Amino acid sequence: MKKLLSVLLVALLVAGLMTSALAGTADGKKIALVGKSAGNAFFEIAAAAFKEAGEAEGATIDVVYPEEATADAQIKVLDNLISQQPDAICISANDFNALQAKLEEAMEAGIKVSSFDSAPNPASRQVFVNQAGTVAVGQALIDAVYDLAGGEGQWAILSATSQASNQNAWIAAMEEIAKDEKYAKLELVPIAYGDDEPQKSTDQTQALLDNYPDLKVICAPTTVGIMAAAKLVQDTEGCNVKITGLGLPSEMLEYTGEGKSCPYFYLWDMQLLGKLSAYATIALINGDITGAEGETFTVEGLGDFSITKADDGGTEIVQGLPLQFNQDNIEEMAKLY
Ligand code: RAM
């Protein structure tokens, strides 16, 4: 009995050690989290969850936003951060290729580089936390467009900036899937860019409504864009265009459901995105993962995650599947994020 107890004790101790090593303890570590732009609730929600998880592990989290949603503005932020030598930088990139030299400089200086939400190219990062698979998001969105358009007619995309790597990856996935015969009667008009600015997104939506009177659906794969488009369409008397895309339930509550401009839209668990990004970054700092394909990663209470090959040739941790928000769940979900 005594022997059994001590075996159990050792097993528990080992399990305890393993869990904390895998989850990562980050006492005294400094992590900088860089969003795409300031004033966007999406990044504020993700950053709050990132901060909470990182601080619970003992890290100091510095949340920094560029002056505008461009690569140049992020390069300025990175320059400043590199001189401060944090242990890691976790970034949502405004451009796929343009940050490479700066992020390589950071890695050469011994700073770990992870990314979340919007990936810089594979050479610029060690790992990417992808909130939902790129193809899975593309599939959900094109199927929503097909459904809301009744299978045929004109549709539009209202994107963020023209350089945003996440929006461009989702748009490419949608366009690829739309080559299938099933979607042959859908006609995509030229893509509009609202730059993740509310006013510009509203103006671009108005231009789409003016220029394409037969438009049936606008798909906005950006939380700023979908809210602006849904509001404008809902406030425009007699306008029957349907809105879908990626949005925050808290920002879409007024516009979602039967008789509203947006019947349904998608996103992912925002708290999980922030937390998983924090834990992945800490695991990178502690050497529990290097970002190589095939590595696995356990976070107590959140589950097991694996590092897989991303569509862009780098590696990623896919958080889960896109979630649909509609008449039935919007009120509950709007309380969360
Ligand atoms: C905006 C940003 C962000 C994107 C969401 C869906 O808030 O562009 O990068 O992931 O929309």
Tab-separated table of C-alpha atoms and ligand atoms in Angstrom:
chain	number	residue	atom	x	y	z
A	1	MET	CA	0.000	0.000	0.000
A	2	LYS	CA	2.808	2.367	0.986
A	3	LYS	CA	4.591	1.536	-2.260
A	4	LEU	CA	1.447	2.136	-4.283
A	5	LEU	CA	0.967	5.492	-2.593
A	6	SER	CA	4.500	6.628	-3.329
A	7	VAL	CA	4.197	5.490	-6.952
A	8	LEU	CA	0.981	7.481	-7.182
A	9	LEU	CA	2.665	10.479	-5.578
A	10	VAL	CA	5.568	10.369	-8.024
A	11	ALA	CA	3.125	9.991	-10.912
A	12	LEU	CA	1.157	12.994	-9.684
A	13	LEU	CA	4.307	15.050	-9.235
A	14	VAL	CA	5.527	14.176	-12.721
A	15	ALA	CA	2.101	14.977	-14.162
A	16	GLY	CA	2.135	18.276	-12.269
A	17	LEU	CA	5.592	19.147	-13.512
A	18	MET	CA	4.705	18.173	-17.044
A	19	THR	CA	1.564	20.253	-17.044
A	20	SER	CA	3.292	23.339	-15.773
A	21	ALA	CA	6.176	22.846	-18.209
A	22	LEU	CA	3.749	22.444	-21.087
A	23	ALA	CA	1.500	25.329	-20.060
A	24	GLY	CA	4.622	27.391	-19.454
A	25	THR	CA	5.542	29.392	-16.412
A	26	ALA	CA	6.540	32.876	-17.354
A	27	ASP	CA	7.785	34.533	-14.189
A	28	GLY	CA	9.591	37.753	-15.059
A	29	LYS	CA	9.134	37.291	-18.823
A	30	LYS	CA	8.208	40.246	-20.991
A	31	ILE	CA	5.863	39.796	-23.926
A	32	ALA	CA	4.722	42.447	-26.391
A	33	LEU	CA	1.399	41.960	-28.161
A	34	VAL	CA	1.029	43.950	-31.379
A	35	GLY	CA	-2.402	44.417	-32.990
A	36	LYS	CA	-3.224	45.613	-36.512
A	37	SER	CA	-4.712	48.943	-35.409
A	38	ALA	CA	-5.950	50.853	-32.366
A	39	GLY	CA	-9.613	51.421	-31.572
A	40	ASN	CA	-10.804	48.045	-32.868
A	41	ALA	CA	-12.805	46.088	-30.255
A	42	PHE	CA	-11.593	42.851	-31.840
A	43	PHE	CA	-8.003	43.493	-30.697
A	44	GLU	CA	-9.093	44.896	-27.357
A	45	ILE	CA	-11.015	41.709	-26.536
A	46	ALA	CA	-8.197	39.426	-27.724
A	47	ALA	CA	-5.621	41.503	-25.822
A	48	ALA	CA	-7.596	41.389	-22.568
A	49	ALA	CA	-7.720	37.570	-22.703
A	50	PHE	CA	-4.021	37.394	-23.700
A	51	LYS	CA	-3.076	39.671	-20.813
A	52	GLU	CA	-5.121	37.725	-18.293
A	53	ALA	CA	-3.570	34.397	-19.308
A	54	GLY	CA	-0.023	35.773	-19.560
A	55	GLU	CA	-0.163	37.634	-16.258
A	56	ALA	CA	-1.545	34.555	-14.495
A	57	GLU	CA	1.682	32.829	-15.590
A	58	GLY	CA	3.802	35.665	-14.203
A	59	ALA	CA	4.579	37.506	-17.452
A	60	THR	CA	4.376	41.235	-18.095
A	61	ILE	CA	2.276	41.954	-21.169
A	62	ASP	CA	2.724	45.152	-23.125
A	63	VAL	CA	-0.093	45.737	-25.649
A	64	VAL	CA	1.003	48.028	-28.481
A	65	TYR	CA	-0.889	49.338	-31.496
A	66	PRO	CA	0.543	50.978	-34.618
A	67	GLU	CA	-0.613	54.494	-35.532
A	68	GLU	CA	-2.460	53.109	-38.550
A	69	ALA	CA	-3.247	49.709	-40.063
A	70	THR	CA	-0.127	49.546	-42.241
A	71	ALA	CA	3.110	47.573	-42.337
A	72	ASP	CA	5.170	50.785	-42.067
A	73	ALA	CA	3.442	51.756	-38.848
A	74	GLN	CA	4.012	48.250	-37.449
A	75	ILE	CA	7.698	48.431	-38.432
A	76	LYS	CA	8.026	51.575	-36.280
A	77	VAL	CA	6.425	49.709	-33.380
A	78	LEU	CA	8.761	46.742	-33.916
A	79	ASP	CA	11.851	48.981	-34.058
A	80	ASN	CA	10.954	50.395	-30.710
A	81	LEU	CA	10.196	46.963	-29.244
A	82	ILE	CA	13.445	45.397	-30.463
A	83	SER	CA	15.401	48.073	-28.600
A	84	GLN	CA	13.534	47.079	-25.411
A	85	GLN	CA	14.432	43.365	-25.845
A	86	PRO	CA	11.257	41.618	-24.708
A	87	ASP	CA	11.331	37.825	-24.494
A	88	ALA	CA	8.707	37.541	-27.220
A	89	ILE	CA	6.596	39.493	-29.667
A	90	CYS	CA	3.202	38.185	-30.744
A	91	ILE	CA	1.851	40.053	-33.768
A	92	SER	CA	-1.232	40.282	-35.976
A	93	ALA	CA	0.326	41.386	-39.267
A	94	ASN	CA	-0.851	44.197	-41.521
A	95	ASP	CA	1.093	42.732	-44.445
A	96	PHE	CA	2.245	39.239	-45.383
A	97	ASN	CA	5.776	40.025	-46.628
A	98	ALA	CA	6.648	43.564	-45.593
A	99	LEU	CA	7.471	42.782	-41.951
A	100	GLN	CA	9.975	40.041	-42.761
A	101	ALA	CA	13.233	42.013	-42.374
A	102	LYS	CA	12.120	43.526	-39.060
A	103	LEU	CA	10.805	40.287	-37.589
A	104	GLU	CA	13.960	38.461	-38.679
A	105	GLU	CA	15.962	41.175	-36.926
A	106	ALA	CA	13.901	40.530	-33.788
A	107	MET	CA	14.505	36.769	-33.955
A	108	GLU	CA	18.238	37.312	-34.542
A	109	ALA	CA	18.236	39.463	-31.399
A	110	GLY	CA	16.913	36.456	-29.456
A	111	ILE	CA	13.278	37.569	-29.325
A	112	LYS	CA	10.762	34.794	-29.990
A	113	VAL	CA	8.180	35.711	-32.622
A	114	SER	CA	4.686	34.283	-32.643
A	115	SER	CA	1.696	35.598	-34.505
A	116	PHE	CA	-2.040	35.488	-34.075
A	117	ASP	CA	-5.080	36.390	-36.189
A	118	SER	CA	-3.164	37.606	-39.266
A	119	ALA	CA	0.090	35.868	-40.156
A	120	PRO	CA	3.276	37.417	-41.469
A	121	ASN	CA	5.014	35.087	-43.966
A	122	PRO	CA	6.628	31.839	-42.721
A	123	ALA	CA	10.158	33.321	-42.598
A	124	SER	CA	8.880	36.073	-40.297
A	125	ARG	CA	7.432	33.901	-37.525
A	126	GLN	CA	8.031	30.821	-35.448
A	127	VAL	CA	4.402	29.905	-35.086
A	128	PHE	CA	0.979	31.267	-35.997
A	129	VAL	CA	-2.193	30.858	-33.923
A	130	ASN	CA	-4.865	30.545	-36.606
A	131	GLN	CA	-8.266	31.183	-35.059
A	132	ALA	CA	-10.083	28.882	-37.490
A	133	GLY	CA	-8.649	27.088	-40.522
A	134	THR	CA	-8.321	29.399	-43.512
A	135	VAL	CA	-10.219	27.042	-45.831
A	136	ALA	CA	-12.876	26.412	-43.166
A	137	VAL	CA	-13.515	30.172	-42.923
A	138	GLY	CA	-13.583	30.508	-46.731
A	139	GLN	CA	-16.049	27.621	-46.990
A	140	ALA	CA	-18.381	28.983	-44.284
A	141	LEU	CA	-18.409	32.432	-45.907
A	142	ILE	CA	-18.984	31.344	-49.513
A	143	ASP	CA	-21.760	28.996	-48.386
A	144	ALA	CA	-23.396	31.874	-46.508
A	145	VAL	CA	-23.199	34.030	-49.644
A	146	TYR	CA	-24.677	31.198	-51.750
A	147	ASP	CA	-27.495	30.664	-49.269
A	148	LEU	CA	-28.377	34.345	-48.795
A	149	ALA	CA	-28.219	35.055	-52.550
A	150	GLY	CA	-30.494	32.092	-53.278
A	151	GLY	CA	-27.704	30.467	-55.317
A	152	GLU	CA	-27.316	33.183	-57.950
A	153	GLY	CA	-26.666	36.842	-58.628
A	154	GLN	CA	-24.193	39.579	-57.754
A	155	TRP	CA	-22.306	39.660	-54.483
A	156	ALA	CA	-19.565	41.871	-53.086
A	157	ILE	CA	-16.701	41.621	-50.622
A	158	LEU	CA	-16.072	44.537	-48.257
A	159	SER	CA	-12.614	43.819	-46.866
A	160	ALA	CA	-10.245	45.534	-44.416
A	161	THR	CA	-6.983	46.878	-45.950
A	162	SER	CA	-5.845	45.541	-49.325
A	163	GLN	CA	-2.629	44.214	-47.725
A	164	ALA	CA	-4.155	42.426	-44.709
A	165	SER	CA	-2.839	38.870	-44.798
A	166	ASN	CA	-5.777	37.259	-42.983
A	167	GLN	CA	-8.490	38.897	-45.103
A	168	ASN	CA	-6.525	38.167	-48.280
A	169	ALA	CA	-6.112	34.508	-47.292
A	170	TRP	CA	-9.853	34.136	-46.574
A	171	ILE	CA	-10.762	35.906	-49.838
A	172	ALA	CA	-8.378	33.644	-51.800
A	173	ALA	CA	-9.966	30.593	-50.138
A	174	MET	CA	-13.476	31.818	-51.024
A	175	GLU	CA	-12.480	32.504	-54.630
A	176	GLU	CA	-10.882	29.076	-54.946
A	177	ILE	CA	-13.950	27.272	-53.558
A	178	ALA	CA	-16.249	29.409	-55.752
A	179	LYS	CA	-14.631	27.887	-58.870
A	180	ASP	CA	-16.775	24.817	-58.193
A	181	GLU	CA	-19.765	24.380	-60.540
A	182	LYS	CA	-22.139	24.798	-57.569
A	183	TYR	CA	-21.251	28.497	-57.292
A	184	ALA	CA	-21.171	29.215	-61.055
A	185	LYS	CA	-24.222	31.498	-60.975
A	186	LEU	CA	-22.721	33.792	-58.346
A	187	GLU	CA	-21.006	36.893	-59.715
A	188	LEU	CA	-18.407	38.651	-57.551
A	189	VAL	CA	-18.069	42.411	-58.222
A	190	PRO	CA	-14.688	44.167	-57.617
A	191	ILE	CA	-13.530	43.968	-53.992
A	192	ALA	CA	-14.031	47.071	-51.818
A	193	TYR	CA	-11.627	48.017	-48.989
A	194	GLY	CA	-12.801	49.872	-45.888
A	195	ASP	CA	-9.355	49.687	-44.207
A	196	ASP	CA	-10.947	48.615	-40.893
A	197	GLU	CA	-12.099	52.235	-40.451
A	198	PRO	CA	-15.818	52.652	-39.650
A	199	GLN	CA	-16.399	55.725	-41.846
A	200	LYS	CA	-14.463	54.402	-44.833
A	201	SER	CA	-16.279	51.059	-44.513
A	202	THR	CA	-19.642	52.872	-44.523
A	203	ASP	CA	-18.628	54.949	-47.569
A	204	GLN	CA	-17.450	51.842	-49.414
A	205	THR	CA	-20.729	50.074	-48.622
A	206	GLN	CA	-22.683	53.061	-49.942
A	207	ALA	CA	-20.614	52.982	-53.137
A	208	LEU	CA	-21.384	49.271	-53.578
A	209	LEU	CA	-25.129	49.925	-53.147
A	210	ASP	CA	-24.992	52.845	-55.631
A	211	ASN	CA	-22.869	51.083	-58.248
A	212	TYR	CA	-24.530	47.668	-58.163
A	213	PRO	CA	-28.314	48.047	-57.846
A	214	ASP	CA	-28.778	44.293	-58.359
A	215	LEU	CA	-26.408	43.359	-55.550
A	216	LYS	CA	-27.807	40.597	-53.343
A	217	VAL	CA	-25.167	40.006	-50.670
A	218	ILE	CA	-22.189	41.820	-49.141
A	219	CYS	CA	-19.718	39.585	-47.344
A	220	ALA	CA	-17.410	41.517	-44.995
A	221	PRO	CA	-14.663	39.312	-43.499
A	222	THR	CA	-13.815	42.044	-40.988
A	223	THR	CA	-15.564	42.958	-37.747
A	224	VAL	CA	-15.289	46.683	-38.536
A	225	GLY	CA	-16.586	46.244	-42.086
A	226	ILE	CA	-19.526	43.970	-41.281
A	227	MET	CA	-20.814	46.295	-38.563
A	228	ALA	CA	-20.628	49.356	-40.835
A	229	ALA	CA	-22.284	47.523	-43.746
A	230	ALA	CA	-25.018	45.978	-41.579
A	231	LYS	CA	-25.866	49.354	-40.033
A	232	LEU	CA	-25.994	51.214	-43.351
A	233	VAL	CA	-28.156	48.582	-45.040
A	234	GLN	CA	-30.510	48.334	-42.057
A	235	ASP	CA	-30.885	52.134	-41.978
A	236	THR	CA	-31.516	52.353	-45.741
A	237	GLU	CA	-35.235	52.062	-46.360
A	238	GLY	CA	-36.195	49.521	-49.001
A	239	CYS	CA	-32.694	48.039	-49.233
A	240	ASN	CA	-32.859	44.238	-49.428
A	241	VAL	CA	-29.139	43.478	-49.623
A	242	LYS	CA	-28.118	40.835	-47.089
A	243	ILE	CA	-24.958	41.141	-45.022
A	244	THR	CA	-22.746	38.328	-43.774
A	245	GLY	CA	-19.080	37.815	-42.937
A	246	LEU	CA	-17.011	37.859	-39.738
A	247	GLY	CA	-18.224	39.961	-36.827
A	248	LEU	CA	-18.266	40.399	-33.072
A	249	PRO	CA	-21.639	39.337	-31.607
A	250	SER	CA	-21.552	42.347	-29.237
A	251	GLU	CA	-21.238	44.723	-32.191
A	252	MET	CA	-23.766	42.842	-34.370
A	253	LEU	CA	-26.594	42.355	-31.848
A	254	GLU	CA	-28.762	45.117	-33.360
A	255	TYR	CA	-28.340	43.891	-36.922
A	256	THR	CA	-28.599	40.110	-36.618
A	257	GLY	CA	-31.572	37.814	-36.998
A	258	GLU	CA	-34.903	37.659	-38.787
A	259	GLY	CA	-35.981	40.961	-40.311
A	260	LYS	CA	-32.500	42.443	-39.731
A	261	SER	CA	-29.846	43.170	-42.357
A	262	CYS	CA	-27.620	40.261	-41.292
A	263	PRO	CA	-29.340	36.869	-40.979
A	264	TYR	CA	-26.178	35.227	-39.673
A	265	PHE	CA	-22.397	35.602	-39.595
A	266	TYR	CA	-19.315	33.848	-38.236
A	267	LEU	CA	-16.352	34.316	-35.886
A	268	TRP	CA	-14.532	32.181	-33.339
A	269	ASP	CA	-14.098	32.083	-29.567
A	270	MET	CA	-12.345	35.403	-28.912
A	271	GLN	CA	-11.295	34.600	-25.353
A	272	LEU	CA	-9.723	31.357	-26.505
A	273	LEU	CA	-7.862	33.193	-29.269
A	274	GLY	CA	-6.260	35.533	-26.727
A	275	LYS	CA	-5.461	32.807	-24.221
A	276	LEU	CA	-4.136	30.275	-26.698
A	277	SER	CA	-1.920	32.937	-28.279
A	278	ALA	CA	-0.502	33.777	-24.840
A	279	TYR	CA	0.173	30.139	-23.940
A	280	ALA	CA	1.718	29.374	-27.346
A	281	THR	CA	4.015	32.391	-26.964
A	282	ILE	CA	5.050	31.334	-23.450
A	283	ALA	CA	5.675	27.767	-24.662
A	284	LEU	CA	7.946	29.229	-27.348
A	285	ILE	CA	9.866	31.318	-24.777
A	286	ASN	CA	10.325	28.303	-22.518
A	287	GLY	CA	11.421	26.014	-25.333
A	288	ASP	CA	8.432	23.683	-24.827
A	289	ILE	CA	7.740	24.175	-28.522
A	290	THR	CA	9.893	25.531	-31.338
A	291	GLY	CA	7.058	25.943	-33.813
A	292	ALA	CA	7.987	22.850	-35.821
A	293	GLU	CA	5.308	20.771	-37.540
A	294	GLY	CA	4.282	17.757	-35.449
A	295	GLU	CA	4.918	19.280	-32.010
A	296	THR	CA	2.048	19.098	-29.559
A	297	PHE	CA	1.110	21.474	-26.866
A	298	THR	CA	-1.207	21.060	-23.867
A	299	VAL	CA	-2.842	23.876	-21.974
A	300	GLU	CA	-4.513	22.875	-18.754
A	301	GLY	CA	-8.194	23.610	-18.992
A	302	LEU	CA	-8.052	24.509	-22.687
A	303	GLY	CA	-7.040	21.199	-24.247
A	304	ASP	CA	-4.420	19.708	-26.556
A	305	PHE	CA	-3.209	21.573	-29.598
A	306	SER	CA	-0.877	20.483	-32.355
A	307	ILE	CA	1.398	22.383	-34.640
A	308	THR	CA	0.497	21.617	-38.220
A	309	LYS	CA	1.539	22.768	-41.650
A	310	ALA	CA	-0.221	25.985	-42.694
A	311	ASP	CA	-1.516	26.659	-46.215
A	312	ASP	CA	1.192	29.314	-46.639
A	313	GLY	CA	3.978	26.754	-46.068
A	314	GLY	CA	4.740	27.812	-42.472
A	315	THR	CA	3.327	26.244	-39.330
A	316	GLU	CA	0.259	27.056	-37.298
A	317	ILE	CA	-1.889	26.022	-34.356
A	318	VAL	CA	-5.510	25.904	-35.474
A	319	GLN	CA	-7.727	26.951	-32.591
A	320	GLY	CA	-10.961	25.368	-33.856
A	321	LEU	CA	-13.765	25.814	-36.343
A	322	PRO	CA	-15.623	29.004	-37.230
A	323	LEU	CA	-18.723	29.543	-35.068
A	324	GLN	CA	-22.039	30.756	-36.479
A	325	PHE	CA	-23.990	33.553	-34.782
A	326	ASN	CA	-27.683	33.951	-35.584
A	327	GLN	CA	-31.106	34.802	-34.187
A	328	ASP	CA	-30.912	31.898	-31.720
A	329	ASN	CA	-27.585	32.604	-30.021
A	330	ILE	CA	-26.722	36.266	-30.698
A	331	GLU	CA	-28.063	37.593	-27.401
A	332	GLU	CA	-26.154	35.099	-25.284
A	333	MET	CA	-22.940	35.436	-27.277
A	334	ALA	CA	-23.090	39.250	-27.304
A	335	LYS	CA	-22.555	39.113	-23.537
A	336	LEU	CA	-19.249	37.331	-24.017
A	337	TYR	CA	-17.523	39.215	-26.841
B	1	RAM	C1	-11.048	42.824	-37.936
B	1	RAM	C2	-9.569	42.655	-38.142
B	1	RAM	C3	-9.087	41.274	-37.699
B	1	RAM	C4	-9.992	40.183	-38.229
B	1	RAM	C5	-11.418	40.426	-37.839
B	1	RAM	C6	-12.349	39.349	-38.363
B	1	RAM	O1	-11.312	43.117	-36.596
B	1	RAM	O2	-9.288	42.861	-39.485
B	1	RAM	O3	-7.773	41.086	-38.136
B	1	RAM	O4	-9.593	38.913	-37.775
B	1	RAM	O5	-11.810	41.688	-38.358
